[in-house]
Coordinates of C-alpha atoms in Angstrom, one line a residue:
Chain A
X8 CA 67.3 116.4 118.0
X9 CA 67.3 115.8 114.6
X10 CA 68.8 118.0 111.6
X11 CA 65.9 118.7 109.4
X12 CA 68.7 119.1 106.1
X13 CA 68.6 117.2 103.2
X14 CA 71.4 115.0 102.3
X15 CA 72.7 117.2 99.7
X16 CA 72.4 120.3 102.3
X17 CA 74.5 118.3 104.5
X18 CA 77.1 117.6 102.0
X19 CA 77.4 120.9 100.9
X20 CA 77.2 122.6 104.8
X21 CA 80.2 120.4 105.0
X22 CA 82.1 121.3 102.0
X23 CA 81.0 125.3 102.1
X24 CA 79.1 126.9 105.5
X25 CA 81.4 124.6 108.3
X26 CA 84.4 123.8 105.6
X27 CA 86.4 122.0 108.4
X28 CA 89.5 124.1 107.5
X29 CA 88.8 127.4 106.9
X30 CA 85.2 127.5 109.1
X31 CA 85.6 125.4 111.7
X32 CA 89.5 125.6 112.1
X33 CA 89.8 121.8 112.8
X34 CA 93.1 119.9 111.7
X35 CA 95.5 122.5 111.4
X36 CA 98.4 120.4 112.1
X37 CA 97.8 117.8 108.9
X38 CA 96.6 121.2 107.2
X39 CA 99.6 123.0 107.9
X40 CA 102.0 120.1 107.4
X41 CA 100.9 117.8 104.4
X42 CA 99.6 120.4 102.5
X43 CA 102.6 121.2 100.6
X44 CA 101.1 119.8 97.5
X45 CA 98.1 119.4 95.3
X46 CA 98.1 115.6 95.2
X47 CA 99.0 115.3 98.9
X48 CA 96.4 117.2 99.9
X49 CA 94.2 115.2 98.0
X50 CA 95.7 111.8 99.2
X51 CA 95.1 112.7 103.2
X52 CA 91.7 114.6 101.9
X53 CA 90.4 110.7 101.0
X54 CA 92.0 109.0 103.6
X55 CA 90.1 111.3 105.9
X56 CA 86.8 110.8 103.9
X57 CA 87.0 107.2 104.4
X58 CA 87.6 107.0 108.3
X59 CA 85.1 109.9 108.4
X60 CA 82.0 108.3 106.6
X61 CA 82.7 104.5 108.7
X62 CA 83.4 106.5 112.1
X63 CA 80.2 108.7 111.9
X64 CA 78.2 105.4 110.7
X65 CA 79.9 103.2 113.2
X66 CA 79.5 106.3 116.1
X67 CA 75.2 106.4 114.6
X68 CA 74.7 103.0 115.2
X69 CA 75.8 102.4 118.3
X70 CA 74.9 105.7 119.9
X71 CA 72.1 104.6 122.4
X72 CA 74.5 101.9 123.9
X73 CA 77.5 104.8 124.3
X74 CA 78.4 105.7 127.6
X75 CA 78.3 109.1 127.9
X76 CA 80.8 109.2 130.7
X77 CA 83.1 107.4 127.6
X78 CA 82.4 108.9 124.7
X79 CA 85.5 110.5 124.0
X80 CA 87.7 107.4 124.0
X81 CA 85.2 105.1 122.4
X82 CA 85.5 107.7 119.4
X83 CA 89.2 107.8 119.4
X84 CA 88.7 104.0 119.7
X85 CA 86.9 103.9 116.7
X86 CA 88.7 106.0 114.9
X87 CA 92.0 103.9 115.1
X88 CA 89.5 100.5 114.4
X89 CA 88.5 101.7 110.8
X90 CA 92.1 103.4 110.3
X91 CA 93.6 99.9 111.4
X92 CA 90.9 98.4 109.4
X93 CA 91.6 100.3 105.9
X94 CA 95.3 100.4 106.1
X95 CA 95.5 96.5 106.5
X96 CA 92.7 96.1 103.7
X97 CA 94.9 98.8 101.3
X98 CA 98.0 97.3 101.9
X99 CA 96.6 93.5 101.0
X100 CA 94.4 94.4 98.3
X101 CA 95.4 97.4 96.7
X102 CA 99.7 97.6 97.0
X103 CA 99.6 100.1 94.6
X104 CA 97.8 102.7 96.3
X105 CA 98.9 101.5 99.4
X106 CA 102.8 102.6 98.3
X107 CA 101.3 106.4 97.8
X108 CA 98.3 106.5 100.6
X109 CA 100.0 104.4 103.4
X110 CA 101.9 106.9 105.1
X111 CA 98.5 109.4 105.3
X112 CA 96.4 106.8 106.3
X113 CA 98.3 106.1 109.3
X114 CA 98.2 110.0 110.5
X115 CA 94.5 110.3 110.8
X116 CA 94.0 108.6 114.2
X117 CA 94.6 111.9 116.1
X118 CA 92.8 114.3 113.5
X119 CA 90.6 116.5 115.4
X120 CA 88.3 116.8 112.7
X121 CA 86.5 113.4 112.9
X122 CA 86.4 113.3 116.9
X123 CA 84.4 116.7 116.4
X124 CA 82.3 115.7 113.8
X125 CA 81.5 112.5 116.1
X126 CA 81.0 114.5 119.3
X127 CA 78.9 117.4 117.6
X128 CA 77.0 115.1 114.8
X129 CA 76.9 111.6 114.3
X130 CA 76.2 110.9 118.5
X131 CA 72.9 112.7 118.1
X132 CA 71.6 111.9 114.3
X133 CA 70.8 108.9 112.2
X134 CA 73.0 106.9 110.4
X135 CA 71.5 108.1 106.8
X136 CA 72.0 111.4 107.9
X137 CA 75.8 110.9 109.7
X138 CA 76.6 109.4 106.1
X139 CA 75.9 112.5 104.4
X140 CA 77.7 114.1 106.8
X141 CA 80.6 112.6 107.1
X142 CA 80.9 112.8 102.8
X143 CA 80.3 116.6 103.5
X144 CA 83.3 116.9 105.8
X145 CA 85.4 114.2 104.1
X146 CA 84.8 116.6 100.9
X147 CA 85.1 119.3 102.7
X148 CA 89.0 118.7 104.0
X149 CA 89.4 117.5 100.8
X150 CA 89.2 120.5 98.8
X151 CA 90.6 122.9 102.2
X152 CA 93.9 120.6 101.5
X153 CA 93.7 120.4 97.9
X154 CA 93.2 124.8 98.1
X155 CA 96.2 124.9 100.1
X156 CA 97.8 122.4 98.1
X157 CA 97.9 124.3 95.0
X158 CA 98.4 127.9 96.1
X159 CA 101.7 125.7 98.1
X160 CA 102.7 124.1 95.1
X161 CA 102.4 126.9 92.9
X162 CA 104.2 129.0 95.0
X163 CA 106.4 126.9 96.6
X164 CA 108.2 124.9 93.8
X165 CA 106.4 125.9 91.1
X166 CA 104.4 122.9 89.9
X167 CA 100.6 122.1 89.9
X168 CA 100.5 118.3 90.2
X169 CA 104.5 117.3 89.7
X170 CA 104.1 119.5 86.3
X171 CA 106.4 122.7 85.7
X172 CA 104.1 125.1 85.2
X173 CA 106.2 128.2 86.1
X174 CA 109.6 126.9 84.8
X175 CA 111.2 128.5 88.1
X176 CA 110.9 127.9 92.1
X177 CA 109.2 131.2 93.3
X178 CA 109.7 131.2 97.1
X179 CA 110.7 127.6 99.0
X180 CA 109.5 128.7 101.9
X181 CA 105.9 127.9 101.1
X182 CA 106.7 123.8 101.5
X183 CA 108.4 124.7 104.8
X184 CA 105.7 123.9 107.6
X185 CA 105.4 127.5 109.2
X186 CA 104.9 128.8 106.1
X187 CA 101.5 126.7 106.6
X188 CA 100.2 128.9 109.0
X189 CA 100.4 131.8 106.5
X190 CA 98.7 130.4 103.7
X191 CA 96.1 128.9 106.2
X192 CA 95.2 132.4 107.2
X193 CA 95.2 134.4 104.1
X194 CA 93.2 132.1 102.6
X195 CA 90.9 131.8 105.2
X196 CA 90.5 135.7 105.3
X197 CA 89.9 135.4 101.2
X198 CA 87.1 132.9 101.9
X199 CA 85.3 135.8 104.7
X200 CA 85.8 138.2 101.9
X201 CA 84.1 136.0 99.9
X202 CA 81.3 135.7 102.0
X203 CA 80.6 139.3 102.8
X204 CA 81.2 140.0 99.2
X205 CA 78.0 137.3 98.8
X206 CA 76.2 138.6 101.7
X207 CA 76.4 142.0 100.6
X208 CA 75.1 141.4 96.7
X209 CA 72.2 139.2 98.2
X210 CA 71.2 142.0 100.8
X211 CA 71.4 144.4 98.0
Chain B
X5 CA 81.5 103.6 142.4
X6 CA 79.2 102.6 140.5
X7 CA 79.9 105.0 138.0
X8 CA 83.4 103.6 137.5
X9 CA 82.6 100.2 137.6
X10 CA 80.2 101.0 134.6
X11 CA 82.9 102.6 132.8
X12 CA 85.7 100.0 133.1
X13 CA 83.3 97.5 131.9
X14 CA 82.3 99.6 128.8
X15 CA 85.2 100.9 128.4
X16 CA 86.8 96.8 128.7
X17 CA 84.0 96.2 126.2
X18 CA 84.3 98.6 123.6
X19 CA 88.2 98.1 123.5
X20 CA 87.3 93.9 123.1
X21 CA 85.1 94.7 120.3
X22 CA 88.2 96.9 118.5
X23 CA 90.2 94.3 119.2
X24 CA 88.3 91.7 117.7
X25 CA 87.2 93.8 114.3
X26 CA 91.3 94.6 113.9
X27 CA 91.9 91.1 114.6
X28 CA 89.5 89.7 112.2
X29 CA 90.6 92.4 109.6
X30 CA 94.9 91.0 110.3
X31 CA 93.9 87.3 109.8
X32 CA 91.8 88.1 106.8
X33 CA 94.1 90.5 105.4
X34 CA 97.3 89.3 106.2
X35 CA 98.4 86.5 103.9
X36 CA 97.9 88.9 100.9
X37 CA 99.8 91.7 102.2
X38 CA 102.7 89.5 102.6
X39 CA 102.6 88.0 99.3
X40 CA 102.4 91.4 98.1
X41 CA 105.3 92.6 99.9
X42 CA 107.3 89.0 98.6
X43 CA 106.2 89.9 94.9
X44 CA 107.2 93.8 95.3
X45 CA 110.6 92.9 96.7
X46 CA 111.6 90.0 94.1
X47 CA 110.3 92.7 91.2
X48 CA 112.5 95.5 93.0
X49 CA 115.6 93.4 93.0
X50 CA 115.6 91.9 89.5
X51 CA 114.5 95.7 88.4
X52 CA 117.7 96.8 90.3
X53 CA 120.1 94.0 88.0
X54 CA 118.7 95.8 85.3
X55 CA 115.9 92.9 84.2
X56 CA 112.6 94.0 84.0
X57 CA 109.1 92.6 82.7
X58 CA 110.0 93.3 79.2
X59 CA 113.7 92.0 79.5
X60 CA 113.3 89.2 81.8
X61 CA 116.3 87.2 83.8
X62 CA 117.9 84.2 82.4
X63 CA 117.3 81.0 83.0
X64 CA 121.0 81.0 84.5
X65 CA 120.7 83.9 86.9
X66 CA 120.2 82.8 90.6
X67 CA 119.7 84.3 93.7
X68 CA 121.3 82.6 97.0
X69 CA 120.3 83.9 100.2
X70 CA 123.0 84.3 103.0
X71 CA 121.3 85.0 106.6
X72 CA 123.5 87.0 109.2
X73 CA 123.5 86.3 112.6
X74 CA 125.0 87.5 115.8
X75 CA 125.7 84.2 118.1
X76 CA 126.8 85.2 121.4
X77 CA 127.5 82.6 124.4
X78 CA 128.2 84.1 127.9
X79 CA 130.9 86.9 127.2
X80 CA 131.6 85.7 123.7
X81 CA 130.4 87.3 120.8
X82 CA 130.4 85.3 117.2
X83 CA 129.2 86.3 114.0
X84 CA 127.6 83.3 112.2
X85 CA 126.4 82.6 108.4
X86 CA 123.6 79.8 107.3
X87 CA 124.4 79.7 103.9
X88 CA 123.1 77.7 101.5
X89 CA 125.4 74.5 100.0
X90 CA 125.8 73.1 96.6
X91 CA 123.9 70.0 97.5
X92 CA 121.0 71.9 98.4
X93 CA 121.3 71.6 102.7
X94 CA 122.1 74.1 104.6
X95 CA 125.4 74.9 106.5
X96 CA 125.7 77.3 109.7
X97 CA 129.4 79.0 109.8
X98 CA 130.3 80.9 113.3
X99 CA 133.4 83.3 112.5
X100 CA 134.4 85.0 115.9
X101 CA 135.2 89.1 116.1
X102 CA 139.1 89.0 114.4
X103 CA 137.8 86.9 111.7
X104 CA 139.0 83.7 112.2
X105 CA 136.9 80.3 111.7
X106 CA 135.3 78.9 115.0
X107 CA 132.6 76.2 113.8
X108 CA 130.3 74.4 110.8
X109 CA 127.5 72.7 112.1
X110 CA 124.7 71.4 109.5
X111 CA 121.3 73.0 109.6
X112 CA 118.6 70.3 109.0
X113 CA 115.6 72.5 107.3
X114 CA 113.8 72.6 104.0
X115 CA 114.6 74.8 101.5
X116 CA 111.0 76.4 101.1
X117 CA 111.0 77.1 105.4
X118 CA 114.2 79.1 105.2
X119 CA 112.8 82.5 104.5
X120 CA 110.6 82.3 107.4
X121 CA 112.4 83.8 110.1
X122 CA 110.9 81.6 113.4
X123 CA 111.9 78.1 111.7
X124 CA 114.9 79.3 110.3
X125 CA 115.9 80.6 114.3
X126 CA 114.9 77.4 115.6
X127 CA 116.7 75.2 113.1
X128 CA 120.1 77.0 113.5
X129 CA 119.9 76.8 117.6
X130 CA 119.1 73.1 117.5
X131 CA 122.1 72.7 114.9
X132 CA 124.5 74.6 117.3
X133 CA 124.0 73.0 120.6
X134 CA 123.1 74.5 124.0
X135 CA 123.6 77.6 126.0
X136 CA 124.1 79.8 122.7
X137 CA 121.6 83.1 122.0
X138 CA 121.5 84.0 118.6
X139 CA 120.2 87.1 117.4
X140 CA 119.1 87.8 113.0
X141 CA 121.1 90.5 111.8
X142 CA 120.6 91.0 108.4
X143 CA 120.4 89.2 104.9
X144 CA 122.6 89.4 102.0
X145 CA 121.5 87.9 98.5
X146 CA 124.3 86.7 96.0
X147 CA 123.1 86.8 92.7
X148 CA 124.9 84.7 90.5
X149 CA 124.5 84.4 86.2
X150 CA 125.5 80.3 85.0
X151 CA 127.8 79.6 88.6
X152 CA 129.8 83.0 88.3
X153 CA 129.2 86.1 91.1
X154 CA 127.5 89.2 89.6
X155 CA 126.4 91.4 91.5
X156 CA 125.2 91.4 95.7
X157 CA 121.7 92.4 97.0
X158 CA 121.7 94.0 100.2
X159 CA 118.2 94.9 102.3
X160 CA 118.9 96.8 104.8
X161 CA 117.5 99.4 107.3
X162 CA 119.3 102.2 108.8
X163 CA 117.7 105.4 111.1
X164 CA 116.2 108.7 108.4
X165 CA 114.8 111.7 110.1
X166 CA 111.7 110.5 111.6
X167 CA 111.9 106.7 111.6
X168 CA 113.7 103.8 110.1
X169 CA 114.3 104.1 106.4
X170 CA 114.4 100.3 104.6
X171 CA 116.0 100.0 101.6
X172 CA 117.6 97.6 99.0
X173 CA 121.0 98.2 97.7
X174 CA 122.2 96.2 94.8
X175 CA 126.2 96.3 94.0
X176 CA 128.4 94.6 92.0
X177 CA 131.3 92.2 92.5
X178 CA 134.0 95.3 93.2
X179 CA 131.4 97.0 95.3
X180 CA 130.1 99.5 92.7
X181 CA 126.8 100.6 93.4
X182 CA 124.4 99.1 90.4
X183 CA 121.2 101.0 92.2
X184 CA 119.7 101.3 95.0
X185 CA 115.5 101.5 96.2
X186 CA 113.4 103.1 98.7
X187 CA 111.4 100.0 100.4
X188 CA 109.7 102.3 103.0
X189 CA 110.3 105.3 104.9
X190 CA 108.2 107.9 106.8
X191 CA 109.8 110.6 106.1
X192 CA 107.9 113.6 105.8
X193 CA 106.1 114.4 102.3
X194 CA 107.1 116.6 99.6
X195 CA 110.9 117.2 101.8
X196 CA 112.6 113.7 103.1
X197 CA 110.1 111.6 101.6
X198 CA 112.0 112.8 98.0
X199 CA 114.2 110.3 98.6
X200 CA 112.1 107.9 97.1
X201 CA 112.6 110.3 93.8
X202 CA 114.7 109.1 90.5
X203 CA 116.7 112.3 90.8
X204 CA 117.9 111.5 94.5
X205 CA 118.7 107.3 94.2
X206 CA 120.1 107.4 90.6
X207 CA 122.6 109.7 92.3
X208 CA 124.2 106.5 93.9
X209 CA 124.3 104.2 90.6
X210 CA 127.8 103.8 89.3
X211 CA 129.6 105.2 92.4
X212 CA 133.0 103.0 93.3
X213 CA 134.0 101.7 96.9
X214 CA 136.9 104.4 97.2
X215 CA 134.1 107.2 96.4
X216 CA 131.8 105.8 98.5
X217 CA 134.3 105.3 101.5
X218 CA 134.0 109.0 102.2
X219 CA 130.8 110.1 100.6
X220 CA 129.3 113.2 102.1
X221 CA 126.1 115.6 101.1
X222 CA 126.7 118.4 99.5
X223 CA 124.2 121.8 99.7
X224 CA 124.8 123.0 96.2
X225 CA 121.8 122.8 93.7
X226 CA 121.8 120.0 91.5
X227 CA 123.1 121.2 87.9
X228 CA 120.6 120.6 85.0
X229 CA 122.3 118.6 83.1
X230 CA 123.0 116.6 86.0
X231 CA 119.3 116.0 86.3
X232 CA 118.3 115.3 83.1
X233 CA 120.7 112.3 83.0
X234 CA 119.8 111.1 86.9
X235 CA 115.8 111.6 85.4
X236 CA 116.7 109.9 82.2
X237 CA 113.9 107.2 82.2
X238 CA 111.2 109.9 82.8
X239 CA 112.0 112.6 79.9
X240 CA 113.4 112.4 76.6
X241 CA 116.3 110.6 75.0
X242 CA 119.6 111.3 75.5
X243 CA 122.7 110.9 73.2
X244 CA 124.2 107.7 74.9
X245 CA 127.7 109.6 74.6
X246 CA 126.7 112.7 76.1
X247 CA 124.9 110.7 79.1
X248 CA 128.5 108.5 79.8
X249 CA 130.5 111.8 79.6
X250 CA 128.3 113.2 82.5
X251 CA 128.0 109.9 84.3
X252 CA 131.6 110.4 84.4
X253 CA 131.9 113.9 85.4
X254 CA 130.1 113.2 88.2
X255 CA 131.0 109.4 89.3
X256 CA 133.0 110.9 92.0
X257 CA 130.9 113.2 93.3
X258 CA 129.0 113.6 96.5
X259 CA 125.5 113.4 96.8
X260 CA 123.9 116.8 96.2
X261 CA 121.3 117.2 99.1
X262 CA 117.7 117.4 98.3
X263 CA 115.9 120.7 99.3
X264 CA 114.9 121.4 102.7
X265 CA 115.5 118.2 103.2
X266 CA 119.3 118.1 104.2
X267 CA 119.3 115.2 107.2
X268 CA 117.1 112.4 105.6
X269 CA 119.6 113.2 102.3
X270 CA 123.0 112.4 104.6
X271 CA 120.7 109.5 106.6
X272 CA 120.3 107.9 103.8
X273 CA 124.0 108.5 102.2
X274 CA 125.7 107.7 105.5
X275 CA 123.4 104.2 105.4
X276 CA 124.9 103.5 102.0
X277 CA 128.2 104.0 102.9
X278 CA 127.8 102.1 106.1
X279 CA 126.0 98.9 104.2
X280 CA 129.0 99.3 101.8
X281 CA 131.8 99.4 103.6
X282 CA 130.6 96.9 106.0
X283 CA 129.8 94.7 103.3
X284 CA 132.8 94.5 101.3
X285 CA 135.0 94.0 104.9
X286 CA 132.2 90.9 106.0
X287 CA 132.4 89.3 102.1
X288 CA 136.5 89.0 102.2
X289 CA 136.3 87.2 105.9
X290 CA 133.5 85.0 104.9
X291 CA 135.3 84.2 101.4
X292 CA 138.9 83.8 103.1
X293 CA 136.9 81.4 105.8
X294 CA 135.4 79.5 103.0
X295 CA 138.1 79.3 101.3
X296 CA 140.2 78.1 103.9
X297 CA 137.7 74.8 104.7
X298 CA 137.2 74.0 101.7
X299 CA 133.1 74.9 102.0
X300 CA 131.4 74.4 98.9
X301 CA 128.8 76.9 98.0
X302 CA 127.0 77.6 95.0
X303 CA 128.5 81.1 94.7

């Protein structure tokens, strides 16, 4: 079975119709815990882009010599191989990002997210189209954490990007990580509305 | 059977293959990261003595390094130094638990092998004899400006929230803190992993041994004016008066504890204060002991 999608339909099913946050409810414990800001959400989201786009590549490749009996581990096994692979290659080439990414790197080998994408996509498709996929879903996260980032930030301690914006610390208990689970739902009920807003004017 | 036979061996393959790809990526990677880390740490501790890129270090300044071990044989537990000697060999001192001097025995390496941890264990158990364990404790770096003591460098690691925190503490001959610097941490982001912020470390700077002896956190919220001087490098001038009137004020202070973040704030104060106070009672054994036999160091 192959998808019949263009690349750019498969970037955009990730980042829009299966958003791997608020669609497909994957990741909720990196969702509900880094996302306290804007630039930590978009830290994790391109650490996970990365593993994502080698894992699904890697996963394409070698799907016809996959045990099916052992798919689940070889994934996981992947997955920590390309997050080995980059946090070694960040921390000896590029220090400098390494001081800010290093500790989001690290966090991705259990991410739900990329063992689904592996099991539901990338074991069945070709590697062009696993690519595109995985930049879909990498983008995808990116801009679910990056949402939640902001509305965090903003309401949390009052800053979009480290800059005052409000002058004042609203309520702290958006950084706290229950508070998370809140924002995670809201927003996800926005994005529905959204949609049956859409659906609605289209119909009409 | 057959079935699991098949698996182990894919299974045995597919974990080979990982092996080998994170292997390849180690050996490839590996002697950059380090140099990295050797360049970040040298840049942290002349940054923390107050040189920087634009105001470098004199000629005079040096740095000695002191290496900290814990020699035990049988029952008997010994604290020993390698320090470094004026003519440029190396010297192993064993001090036992009450302070009082138990040995010197020569340590025969080269000076560019002695930051490497393995040669450095080997040369100091050949030096000592037989039937002795030793174990590295930690490292402390003298820094010294044209022969005289200025200040102390002190790495260390003590336990945060979540994992080890490693830091560098730089103080100055009476044990006042002149800074100290986040290495690494994983504490969690946005709440303990603030530590790492100017607001939280500059907190330390100027503090005396008597304040730090019984440094606590504190849950009040930082005052503003407070945290303009603390954040003084990021924002706008300050009046140099006004900012050494409210260094002042608060030079006794404790630490006020960042936000919802309350136990890696007194993890890392209560690793200060431990690195302090341990340090300053280790320096006046060592420099009695040196004293006493006539042990010539370049510090």
């Amino acid at each position: 079975m192959a998808t019949d999608k263009t690349s750019f339909q498969l970037v955009v099913n990730g980042i829009l119709n299966e958003n791997p946050i608020f669609r497909l409810v994957l990741s909720m414990c990196p969702a509900v815990g880094i996302s306290t800001t804007v630039m930590n959400g978009f830290m994790l989201g391109i650490a996970v882009l990365f593993v994502q786009v080698f894992s699904s590549c890697t996963i394409a490749l070698f799907k016809n010599v996959i045990h099916p009996r052992i798919r689940i581990p070889t994934y996981t096994l992947t997955i920590a191989t390309w997050v080995t692979v980059i946090d070694m290659v960040l921390a000896a080439y590029l220090p400098e990002a390494y001081a800010k990414m290093g500790i989001f790197v690290k966090l991705i080998v259990a991410f739900a997210i990329i063992t689904m994408r592996l099991e539901m996509f990338a074991c069945k498709e070709s590697v062009n189209a696993s690519f595109w996929d995985g930049i879909g879903m990498g983008l995808g996260f990116m801009f679910g954490m990056m949402a939640l980032g902001f509305v965090r930030e903003l309401l949390g301690l009052g800053t979009i990007l480290g800059y005052d914006v409000l002058g004042f610390k609203p309520l702290l208990f958006f950084v706290l990580p229950f508070a998370g689970f809140f924002c995670v739902g809201l927003m996800m009920a926005f994005f529905n509305y959204i949609e049956i807003v859409y659906k609605r004017a289209k119909r009409a | 059977m057959k079935d699991i036979l098949t698996i182990i061996f894919r299974l045995t393959v597919a974990c080979l293959l990982a092996g080998l790809v994170m292997g390849a990526a180690f050996i490839v990677t590996d002697k950059a990261k380090k140099h990295n880390l050797h360049v970040n740490e040298q840049k942290v501790m002349f940054s923390l003595l107050g040189y920087s890129a634009k105001k470098p270090a004199p000629e005079t300044v040096a740095l000695h390094e002191v290496y900290r071990y814990i020699v035990s044989q049988g029952d008997v537990l010994n604290v020993g130094y390698l320090l470094p000697l004026q003519d440029g060999s190396f010297s192993f001192v064993t001090v036992d638990l009450s302070g009082a001097f138990v040995a010197q025995n020569p340590v025969n390496i080269p000076a560019e092998k002695v930051a490497e941890e393995g040669e450095r264990s080997q040369a100091i158990l050949a030096s000592i004899g037989a039937g002795k364990t030793i174990r590295y404790a930690d490292q402390t770096i003298v820094v010294t400006n044209g022969g005289k003591r200025t200040a102390y460098l002190l790495p260390g690691k003590f336990p945060g929230f979540k994992t080890f925190i490693g830091t560098i503490l730089a103080v100055d001959q009476d044990f006042s803190i002149l800074g100290l610097e986040i290495m690494e941490h994983e504490e969690d982001p946005g709440l303990g992993g603030e530590i790492v912020q100017e607001y939280f470390k500059n907190q330390f700077k100027g503090k005396p041994l008597e304040t730090i002896k019984k440094l606590e956190v504190m849950k009040t919220p930082l005052p503003e004016e407070y945290l303009r001087v603390l954040e003084a490098d990021k924002r706008e001038r300050l009046d140099a008066e006004e900012v050494a009137r409210i260094q002042e004020q608060y030079r006794d202070s404790d630490i006020y504890a960042l936000t919802g973040a309350t136990i890696s704030s007194s993890a890392v104060t209560n690793g200060v204060k431990a690195m302090v106070k341990k340090f300053a009672y280790r320096l006046e054994i060592l420099d009695r002991v040196l004293a006493e036999q006539h042990i010539a160091v370049p510090f």
